[in-house]
Coordinates of C-alpha atoms in Angstrom, one line a residue:
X1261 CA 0.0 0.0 0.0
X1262 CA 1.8 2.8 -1.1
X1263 CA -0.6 6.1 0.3
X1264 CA -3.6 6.1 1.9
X1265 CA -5.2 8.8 4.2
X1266 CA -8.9 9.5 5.6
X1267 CA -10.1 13.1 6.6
X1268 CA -13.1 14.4 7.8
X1269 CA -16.0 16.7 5.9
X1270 CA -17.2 19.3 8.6
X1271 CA -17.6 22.6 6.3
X1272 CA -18.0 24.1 3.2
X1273 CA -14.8 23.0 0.8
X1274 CA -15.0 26.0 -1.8
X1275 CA -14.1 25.4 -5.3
X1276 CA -13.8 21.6 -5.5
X1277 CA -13.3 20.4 -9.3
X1278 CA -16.6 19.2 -10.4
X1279 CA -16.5 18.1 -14.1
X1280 CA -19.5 15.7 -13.6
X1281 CA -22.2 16.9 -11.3
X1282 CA -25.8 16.5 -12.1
X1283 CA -27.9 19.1 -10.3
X1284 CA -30.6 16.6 -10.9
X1285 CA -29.0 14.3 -8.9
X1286 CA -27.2 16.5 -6.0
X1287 CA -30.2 19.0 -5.5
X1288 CA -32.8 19.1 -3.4
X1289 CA -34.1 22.1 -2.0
X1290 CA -35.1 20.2 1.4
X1291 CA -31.6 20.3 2.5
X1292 CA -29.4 23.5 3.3
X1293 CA -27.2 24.5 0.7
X1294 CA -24.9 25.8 3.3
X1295 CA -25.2 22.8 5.6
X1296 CA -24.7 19.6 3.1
X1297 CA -22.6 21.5 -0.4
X1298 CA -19.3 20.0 1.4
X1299 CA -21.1 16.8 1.1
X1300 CA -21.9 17.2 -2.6
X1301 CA -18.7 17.8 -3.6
X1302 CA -16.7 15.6 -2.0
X1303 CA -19.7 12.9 -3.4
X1304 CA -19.3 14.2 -7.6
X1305 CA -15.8 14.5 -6.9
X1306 CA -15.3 10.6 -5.9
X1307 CA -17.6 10.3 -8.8
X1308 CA -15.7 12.1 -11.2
X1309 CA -16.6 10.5 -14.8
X1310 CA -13.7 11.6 -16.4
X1311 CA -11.5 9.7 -14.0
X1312 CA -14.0 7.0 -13.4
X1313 CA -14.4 6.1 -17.1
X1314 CA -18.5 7.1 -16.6
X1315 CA -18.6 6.1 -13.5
X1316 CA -18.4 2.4 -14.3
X1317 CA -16.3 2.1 -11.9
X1318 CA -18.8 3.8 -8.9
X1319 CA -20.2 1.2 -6.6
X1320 CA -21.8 2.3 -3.3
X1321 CA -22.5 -0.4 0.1
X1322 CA -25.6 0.2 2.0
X1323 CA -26.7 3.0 -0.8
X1324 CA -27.2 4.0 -3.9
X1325 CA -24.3 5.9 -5.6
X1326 CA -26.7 7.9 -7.8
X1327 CA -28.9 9.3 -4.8
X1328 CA -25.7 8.7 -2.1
X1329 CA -26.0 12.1 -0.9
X1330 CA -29.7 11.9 -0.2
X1331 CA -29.9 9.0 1.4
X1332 CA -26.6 9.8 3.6
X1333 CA -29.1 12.9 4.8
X1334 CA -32.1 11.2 5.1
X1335 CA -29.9 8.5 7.8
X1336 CA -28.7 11.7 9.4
X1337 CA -32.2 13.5 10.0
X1338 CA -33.7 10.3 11.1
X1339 CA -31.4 10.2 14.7
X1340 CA -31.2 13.7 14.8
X1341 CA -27.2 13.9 13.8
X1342 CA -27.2 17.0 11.4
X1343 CA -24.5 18.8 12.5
X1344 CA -20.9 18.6 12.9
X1345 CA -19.2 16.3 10.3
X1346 CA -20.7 15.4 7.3
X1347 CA -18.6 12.2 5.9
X1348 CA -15.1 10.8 5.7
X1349 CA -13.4 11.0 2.4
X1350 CA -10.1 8.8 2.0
X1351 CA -7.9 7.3 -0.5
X1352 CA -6.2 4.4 -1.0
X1353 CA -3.3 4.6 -3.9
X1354 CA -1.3 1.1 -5.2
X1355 CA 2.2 1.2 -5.9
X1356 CA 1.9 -0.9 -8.8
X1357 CA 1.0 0.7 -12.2
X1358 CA -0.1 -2.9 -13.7
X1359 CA -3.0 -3.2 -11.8
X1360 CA -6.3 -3.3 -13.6
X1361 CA -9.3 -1.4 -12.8
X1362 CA -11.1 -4.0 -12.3
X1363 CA -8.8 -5.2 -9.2
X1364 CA -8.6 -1.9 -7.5
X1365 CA -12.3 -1.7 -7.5
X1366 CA -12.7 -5.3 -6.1
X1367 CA -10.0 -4.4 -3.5
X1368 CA -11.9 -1.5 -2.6
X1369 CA -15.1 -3.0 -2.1
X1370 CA -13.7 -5.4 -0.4
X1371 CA -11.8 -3.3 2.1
X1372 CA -14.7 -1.0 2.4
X1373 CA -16.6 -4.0 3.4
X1374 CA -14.8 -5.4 6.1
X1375 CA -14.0 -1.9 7.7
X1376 CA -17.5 0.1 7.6
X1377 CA -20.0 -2.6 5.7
X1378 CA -21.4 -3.6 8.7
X1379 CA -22.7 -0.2 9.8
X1380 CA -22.1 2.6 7.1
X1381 CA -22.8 3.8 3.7
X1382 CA -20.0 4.1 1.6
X1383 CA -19.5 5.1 -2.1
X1384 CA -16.6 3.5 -3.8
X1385 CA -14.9 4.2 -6.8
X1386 CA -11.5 3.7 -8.8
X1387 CA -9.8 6.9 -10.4
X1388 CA -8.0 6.4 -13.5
X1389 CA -6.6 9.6 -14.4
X1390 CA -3.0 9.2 -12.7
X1391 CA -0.7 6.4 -13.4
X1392 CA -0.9 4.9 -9.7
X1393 CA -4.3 3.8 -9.4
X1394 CA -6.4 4.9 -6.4
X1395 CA -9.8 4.4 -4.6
X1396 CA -11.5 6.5 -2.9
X1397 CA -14.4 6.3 -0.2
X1398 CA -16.9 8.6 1.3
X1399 CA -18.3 7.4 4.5
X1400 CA -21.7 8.8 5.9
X1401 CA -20.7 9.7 9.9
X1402 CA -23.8 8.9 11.2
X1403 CA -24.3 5.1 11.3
X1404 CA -28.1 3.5 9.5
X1405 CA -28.3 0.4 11.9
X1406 CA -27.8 2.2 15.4
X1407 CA -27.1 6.1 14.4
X1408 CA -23.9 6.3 16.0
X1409 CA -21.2 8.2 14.9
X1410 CA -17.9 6.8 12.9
X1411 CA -15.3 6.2 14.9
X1412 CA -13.3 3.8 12.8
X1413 CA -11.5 7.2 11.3
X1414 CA -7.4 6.4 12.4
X1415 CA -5.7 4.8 9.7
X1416 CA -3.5 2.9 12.2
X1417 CA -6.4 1.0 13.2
X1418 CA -7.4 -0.3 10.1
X1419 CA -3.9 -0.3 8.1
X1420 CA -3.7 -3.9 8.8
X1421 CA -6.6 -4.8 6.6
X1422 CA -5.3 -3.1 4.1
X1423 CA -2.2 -4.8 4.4
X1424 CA -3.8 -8.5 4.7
X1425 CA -5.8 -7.9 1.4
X1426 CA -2.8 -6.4 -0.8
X1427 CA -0.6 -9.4 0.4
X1428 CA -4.0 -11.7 -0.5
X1429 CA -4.1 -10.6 -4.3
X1430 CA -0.4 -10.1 -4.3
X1431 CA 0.5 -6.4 -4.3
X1432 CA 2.6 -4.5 -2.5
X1433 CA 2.7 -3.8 1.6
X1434 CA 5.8 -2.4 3.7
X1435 CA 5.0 -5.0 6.9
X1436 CA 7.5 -2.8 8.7
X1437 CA 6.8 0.7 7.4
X1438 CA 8.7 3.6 9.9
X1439 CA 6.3 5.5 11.9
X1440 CA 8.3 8.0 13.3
X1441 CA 8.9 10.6 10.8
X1442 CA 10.5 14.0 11.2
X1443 CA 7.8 16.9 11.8
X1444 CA 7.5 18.8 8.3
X1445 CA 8.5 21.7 10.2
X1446 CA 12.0 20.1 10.8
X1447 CA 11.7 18.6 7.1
X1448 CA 11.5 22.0 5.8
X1449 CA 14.2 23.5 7.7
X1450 CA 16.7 21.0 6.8
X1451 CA 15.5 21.6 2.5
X1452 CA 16.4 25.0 3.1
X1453 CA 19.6 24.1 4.2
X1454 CA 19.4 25.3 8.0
X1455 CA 20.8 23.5 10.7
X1456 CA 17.9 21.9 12.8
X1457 CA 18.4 19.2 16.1
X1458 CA 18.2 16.2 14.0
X1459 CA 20.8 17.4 11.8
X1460 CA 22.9 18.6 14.6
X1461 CA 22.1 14.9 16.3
X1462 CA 23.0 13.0 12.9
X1463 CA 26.8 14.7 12.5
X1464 CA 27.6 14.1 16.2
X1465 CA 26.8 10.3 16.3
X1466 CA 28.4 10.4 12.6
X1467 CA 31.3 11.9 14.5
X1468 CA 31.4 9.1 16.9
X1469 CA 30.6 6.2 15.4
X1470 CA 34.2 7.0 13.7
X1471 CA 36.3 7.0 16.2
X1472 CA 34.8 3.8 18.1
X1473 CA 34.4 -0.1 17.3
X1474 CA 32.0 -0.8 19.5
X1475 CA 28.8 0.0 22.0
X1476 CA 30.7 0.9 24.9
X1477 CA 33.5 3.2 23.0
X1478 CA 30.9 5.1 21.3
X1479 CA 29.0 5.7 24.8
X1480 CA 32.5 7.1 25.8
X1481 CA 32.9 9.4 22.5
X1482 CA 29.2 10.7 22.9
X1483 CA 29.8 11.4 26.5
X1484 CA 33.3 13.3 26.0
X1485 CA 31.4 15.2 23.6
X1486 CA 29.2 16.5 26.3
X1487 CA 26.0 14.7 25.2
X1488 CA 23.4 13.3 27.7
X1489 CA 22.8 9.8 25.9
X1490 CA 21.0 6.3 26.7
X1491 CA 22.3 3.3 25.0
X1492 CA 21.6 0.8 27.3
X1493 CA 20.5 -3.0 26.3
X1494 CA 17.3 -2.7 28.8
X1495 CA 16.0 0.1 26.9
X1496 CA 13.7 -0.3 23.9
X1497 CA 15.1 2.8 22.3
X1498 CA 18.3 4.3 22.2
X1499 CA 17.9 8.1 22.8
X1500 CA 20.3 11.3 22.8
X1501 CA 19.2 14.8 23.7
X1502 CA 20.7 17.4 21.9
X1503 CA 22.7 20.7 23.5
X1504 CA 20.9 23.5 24.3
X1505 CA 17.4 21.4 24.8
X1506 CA 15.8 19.3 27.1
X1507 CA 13.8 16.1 25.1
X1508 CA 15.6 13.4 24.2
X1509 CA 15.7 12.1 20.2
X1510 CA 15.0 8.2 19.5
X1511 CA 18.0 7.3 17.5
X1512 CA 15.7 5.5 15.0
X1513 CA 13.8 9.1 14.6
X1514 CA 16.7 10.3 12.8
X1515 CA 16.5 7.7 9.6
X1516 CA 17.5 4.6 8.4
X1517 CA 21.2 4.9 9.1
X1518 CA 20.6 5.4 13.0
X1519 CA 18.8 2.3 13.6
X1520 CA 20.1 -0.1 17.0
X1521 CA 20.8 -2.4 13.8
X1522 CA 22.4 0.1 11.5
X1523 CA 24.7 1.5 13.7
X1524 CA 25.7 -1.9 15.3
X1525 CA 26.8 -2.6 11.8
X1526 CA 28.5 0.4 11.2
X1527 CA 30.9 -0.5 14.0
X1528 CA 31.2 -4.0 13.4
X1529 CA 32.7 -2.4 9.8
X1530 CA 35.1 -0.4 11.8
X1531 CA 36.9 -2.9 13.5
X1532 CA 38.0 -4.1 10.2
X1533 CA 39.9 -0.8 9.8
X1534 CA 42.2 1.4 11.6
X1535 CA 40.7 3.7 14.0
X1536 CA 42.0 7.1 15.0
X1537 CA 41.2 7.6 19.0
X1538 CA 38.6 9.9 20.1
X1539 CA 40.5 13.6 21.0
X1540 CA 37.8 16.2 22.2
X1541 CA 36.2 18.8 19.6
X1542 CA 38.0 22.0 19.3
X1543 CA 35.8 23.3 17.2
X1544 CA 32.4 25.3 19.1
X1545 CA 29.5 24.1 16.9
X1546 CA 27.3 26.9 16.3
X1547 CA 23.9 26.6 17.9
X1548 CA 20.4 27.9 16.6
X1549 CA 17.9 28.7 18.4
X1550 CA 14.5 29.4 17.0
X1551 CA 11.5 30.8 18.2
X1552 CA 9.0 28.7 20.4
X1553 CA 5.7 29.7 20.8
X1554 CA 6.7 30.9 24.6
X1555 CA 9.0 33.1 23.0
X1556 CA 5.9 34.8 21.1
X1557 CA 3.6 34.7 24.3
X1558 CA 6.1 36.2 26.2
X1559 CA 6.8 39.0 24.1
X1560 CA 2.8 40.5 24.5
X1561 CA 3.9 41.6 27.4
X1562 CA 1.8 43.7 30.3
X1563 CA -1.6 41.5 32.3
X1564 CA -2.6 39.9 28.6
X1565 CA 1.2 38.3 28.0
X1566 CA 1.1 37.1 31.8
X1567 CA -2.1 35.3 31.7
X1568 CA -1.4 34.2 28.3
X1569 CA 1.9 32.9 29.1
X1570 CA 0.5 31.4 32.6
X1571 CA -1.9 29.3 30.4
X1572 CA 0.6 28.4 28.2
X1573 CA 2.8 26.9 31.3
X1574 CA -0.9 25.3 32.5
X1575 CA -0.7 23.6 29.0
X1576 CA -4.2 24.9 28.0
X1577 CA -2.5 26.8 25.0
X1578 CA -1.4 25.8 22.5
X1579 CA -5.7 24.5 22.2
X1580 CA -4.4 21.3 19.8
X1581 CA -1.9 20.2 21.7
X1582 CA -3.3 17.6 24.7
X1583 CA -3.0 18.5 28.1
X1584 CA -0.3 17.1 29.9
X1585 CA -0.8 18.0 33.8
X1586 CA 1.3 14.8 34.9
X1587 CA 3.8 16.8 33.8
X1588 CA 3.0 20.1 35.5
X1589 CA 4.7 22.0 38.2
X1590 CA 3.0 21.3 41.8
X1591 CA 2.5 25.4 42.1
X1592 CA 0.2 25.2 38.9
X1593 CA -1.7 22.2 39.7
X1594 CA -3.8 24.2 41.9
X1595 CA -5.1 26.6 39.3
X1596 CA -6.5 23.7 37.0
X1597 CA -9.4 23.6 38.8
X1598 CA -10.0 27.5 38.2
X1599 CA -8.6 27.2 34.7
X1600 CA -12.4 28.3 33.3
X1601 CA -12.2 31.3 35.6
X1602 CA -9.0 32.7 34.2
X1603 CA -9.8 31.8 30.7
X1604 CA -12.6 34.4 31.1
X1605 CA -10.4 36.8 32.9
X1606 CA -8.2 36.4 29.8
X1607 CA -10.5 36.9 27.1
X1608 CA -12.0 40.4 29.3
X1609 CA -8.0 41.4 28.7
X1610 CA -7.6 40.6 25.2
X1611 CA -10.9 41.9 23.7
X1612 CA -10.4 45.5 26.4
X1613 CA -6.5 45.4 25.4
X1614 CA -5.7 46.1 28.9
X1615 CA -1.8 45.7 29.7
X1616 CA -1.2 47.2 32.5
X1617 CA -2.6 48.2 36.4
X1618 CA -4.0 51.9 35.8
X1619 CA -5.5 50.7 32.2
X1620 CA -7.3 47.8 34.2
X1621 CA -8.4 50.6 37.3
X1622 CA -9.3 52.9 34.3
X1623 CA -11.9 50.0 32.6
X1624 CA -13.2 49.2 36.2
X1625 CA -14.1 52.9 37.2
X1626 CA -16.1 53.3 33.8
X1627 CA -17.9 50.1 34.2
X1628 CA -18.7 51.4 37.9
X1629 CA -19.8 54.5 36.2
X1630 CA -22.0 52.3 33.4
X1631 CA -23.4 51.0 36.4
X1632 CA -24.5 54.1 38.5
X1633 CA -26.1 55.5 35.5
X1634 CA -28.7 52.3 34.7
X1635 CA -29.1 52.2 38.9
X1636 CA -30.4 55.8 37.7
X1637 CA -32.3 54.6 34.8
X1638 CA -33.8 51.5 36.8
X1639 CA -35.2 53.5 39.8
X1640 CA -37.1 56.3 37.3
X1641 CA -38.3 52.9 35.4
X1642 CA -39.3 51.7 39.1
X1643 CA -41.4 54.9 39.9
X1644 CA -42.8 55.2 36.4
X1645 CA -44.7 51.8 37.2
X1646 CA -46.1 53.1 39.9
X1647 CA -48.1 55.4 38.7
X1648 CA -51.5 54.8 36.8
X1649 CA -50.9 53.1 33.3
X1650 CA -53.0 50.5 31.0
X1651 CA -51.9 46.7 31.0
X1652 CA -50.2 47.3 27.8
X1653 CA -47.6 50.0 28.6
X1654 CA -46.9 48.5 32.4
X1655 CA -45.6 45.3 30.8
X1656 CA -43.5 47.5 28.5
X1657 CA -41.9 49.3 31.6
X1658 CA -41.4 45.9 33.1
X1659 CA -39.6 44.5 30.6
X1660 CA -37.6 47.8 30.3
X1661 CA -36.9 47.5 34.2
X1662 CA -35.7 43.7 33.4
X1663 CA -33.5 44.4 31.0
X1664 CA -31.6 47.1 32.5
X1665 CA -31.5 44.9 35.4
X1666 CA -29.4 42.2 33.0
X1667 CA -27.1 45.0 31.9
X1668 CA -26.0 45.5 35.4
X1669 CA -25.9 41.9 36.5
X1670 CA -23.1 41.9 34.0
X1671 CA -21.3 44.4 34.5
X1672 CA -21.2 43.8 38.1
X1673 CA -19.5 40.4 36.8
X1674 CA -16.9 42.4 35.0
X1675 CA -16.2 44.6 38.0
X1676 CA -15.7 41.2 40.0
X1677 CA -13.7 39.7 37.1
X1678 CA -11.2 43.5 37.1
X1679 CA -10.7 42.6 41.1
X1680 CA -10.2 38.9 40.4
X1681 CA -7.1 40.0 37.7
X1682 CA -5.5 42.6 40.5
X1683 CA -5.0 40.0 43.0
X1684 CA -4.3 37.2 41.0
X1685 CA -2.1 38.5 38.4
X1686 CA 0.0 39.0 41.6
X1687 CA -0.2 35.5 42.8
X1688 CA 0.6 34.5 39.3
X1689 CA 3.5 36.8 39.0
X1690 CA 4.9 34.7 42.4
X1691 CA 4.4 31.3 40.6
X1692 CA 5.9 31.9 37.1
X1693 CA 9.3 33.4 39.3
X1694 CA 9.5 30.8 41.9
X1695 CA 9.1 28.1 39.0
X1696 CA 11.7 29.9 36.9
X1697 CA 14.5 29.9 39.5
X1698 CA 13.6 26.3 40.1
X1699 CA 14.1 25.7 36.5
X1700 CA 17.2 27.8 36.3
X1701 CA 18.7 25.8 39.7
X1702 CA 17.8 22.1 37.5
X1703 CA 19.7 23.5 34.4
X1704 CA 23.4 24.6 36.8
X1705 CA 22.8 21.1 38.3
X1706 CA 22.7 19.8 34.8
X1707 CA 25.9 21.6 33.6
X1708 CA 28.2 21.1 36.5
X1709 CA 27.3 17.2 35.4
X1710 CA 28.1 17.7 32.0
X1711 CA 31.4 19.6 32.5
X1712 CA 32.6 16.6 34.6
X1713 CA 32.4 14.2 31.8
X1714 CA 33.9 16.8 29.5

């Protein structure tokens, strides 16, 4: 299996190529334009003709292809399940370039079967239009026997279908494919020719592995060199952190060269030639440091960058990164169970753009202001109901009087909220410096080891 991927539909997808949609077949003024065109497309685009040959190869399980998108709605309506994400619209791409139509179709079907028969509609087809032929499935979320949503979306989970049915009819399948890829970010880095960790990483151990024969030498080299290392047999993966950081690299991370394997046999081949001993580096090798997004939150500055970079240590930003509070320092672990309170309190900062003490007094005097004024408003609204008045214009006073009221309710929160800030951006202010001479303390402790090996 050479690619294959799965992503959800949730919202509109724009201009999607459509070079065979039928309004016939994908309208129906019933349904919400805005609500189910993501659906449409990604539905005439699976069906493409032109790369579908007519769409003889367009087979659909549990549906219809011709009326898919209707009847993917009509399952979707009838539990109530209208929102949130449409479909799932994967691929699945073959390596070989002599496989017949008719095979890929049959694979797909097949696959499609086993994974989301039981429970989903699916349209399958076969696109013909590159030279690597290619399926591709969309997948109603919202399931017609119990109207549960998909969860069978992570291609780990179902890659070893996949794999069983290629090696069934004979195609391809990496049975050990590597999982642990460089980021993109760091990919992109190291194609624009700057110096990132794991290239920094991959010359030091190249570096050592040269001037040693075997596990225990290069454990010496990497340690003269100043680099906290683990290559010990009782550990399933051989790590190294590089300078200037603090989370350790799996050797196998770094590619196919760096293996436990590989670089067992890279020094089994150096004991077959003469081996110049390990002298220390002269040479300073030039660190880079770029920015993190602490660096960013910290330069905003004033109450916003504190409360943003005290969420940021809470590990409630960055929002897609998962919450590690195992991790967390024992000063913070009391404010995760206020951690909705000061999310308001930073959202009041960053929609008031208040930095600083006197700009925070300043909004809290006008909102006591605000305040005095409807007080004003609500007792002359009080009075006028007390005098003599038909049904009609009494119920309009009332709902005057309740309205004003909800004005004040919040902006009596907000005045809370302004109080809330002044004494806890103090308290936070404490934390964030007692944590960062702690940290500072760890890292001297950690250098004073490092210069004794050195």
């Amino acid at each position: 299996m050479a690619v294959s991927k799965l992503w959800a539909v949730n919202s509109r997808l724009g201009q999607v190529i459509d070079y065979a949609a039928n309004p016939e077949k994908t309208a129906a003024d019933i349904y919400s334009e805005e609500q189910y065109q993501a659906l449409a497309d990604v539905l005439s685009y699976a069906k493409d003709e032109e790369k579908t040959e007519r769409e003889y190869f367009v087979e659909g399980i549990n549906c219809n292809p011709t009326t898919a998108r209707d009847q993917f709605v009509s399952v979707k309506q009838a539990y109530g399940k209208e929102d949130g994400i449409q479909a799932y619209h994967g691929y699945l791409s073959f390596k070989e370039q002599n496989i017949t139509p008719e095979l890929a179709q049959k694979i797909g079907m097949e696959f499609a079967n086993e994974v989301w028969g039981k429970r989903f509609q699916v349209v399958v087809t076969t696109h013909l239009n590159t030279k690597h032929l290619h399926c591709h499935y969309v997948i109603n979320s919202v399931s017609f026997k119990d109207g549960k949503r998909c969860q069978d979306t992570s291609w780990f989970k179902f890659r070893k279908v996949a794999d069983r049915i290629c090696e069934k009819y004979g195609l391809y399948y990496n049975p050990n494919p590597n999982r642990s890829k460089q980021s993109s970010y760091y990919y992109k880095q190291e194609q624009a020719g700057m110096p990132t960790r794991y290239s920094m990483v991959r010359e030091v151990i190249d570096e050592a592995i040269a001037h040693s024969t075997n596990i225990r030498s290069l454990d010496y080299a990497l340690t003269q060199m100043g680099y906290e290392h683990c290559l010990s047999e009782s550990r399933k993966y051989w790590t190294i952190v590089p300078k200037g950081y603090t989370k350790p690299i799996r050797l196998k991370n770094l590619g196919e060269d760096y293996t436990e394997e590989a670089i067992r046999r890279r020094l089994m081949e150096n004991q077959r030639v003469r081996i110049v001993p390990f002298a220390k580096q002269t040479v300073v090798i030039r660190q880079y440091r770029l920015p993190t997004r602490e660096n960013k939150i910290k330069k905003v500055g004033g109450l916003y960058g504190l409360y943003l970079h005290y969420c940021y240590r809470l590990g409630y930003l960055p929002k897609y990164k998962k919450q590690n509070t195992a991790r967390l320092h024992y000063l913070l672990k009391e404010d995760l169970l206020k951690l909705d309170k000061i999310t308001v309190e930073t959202r009041l900062l960053g929609r008031e753009n208040i930095s600083t003490d006197e700009q925070l007094f300043s909004y809290k005097e006008s909102l006591k202001g605000q305040i005095k004024t409807l007080n004003d408003d609500r007792t002359h609204l009080r009075k006028k109901a007390r005098t003599k008045m038909s049904d009609d214009e009494l119920s309009k006073v009332k709902e005057q009087i309740s309205t004003v009221s909800d004005k004040i309710r919040e902006l009596n929160k907000e005045v809370r909220l302004c109080d809330d800030i002044a004494e806890r951006s103090k308290v936070m202010e404490q934390n964030l410096e007692t944590i960062r001479a702690e940290e500072e303390k760890q890292q001297r402790k950690e250098q004073k080891r490092n210069d004794k090996f050195r």
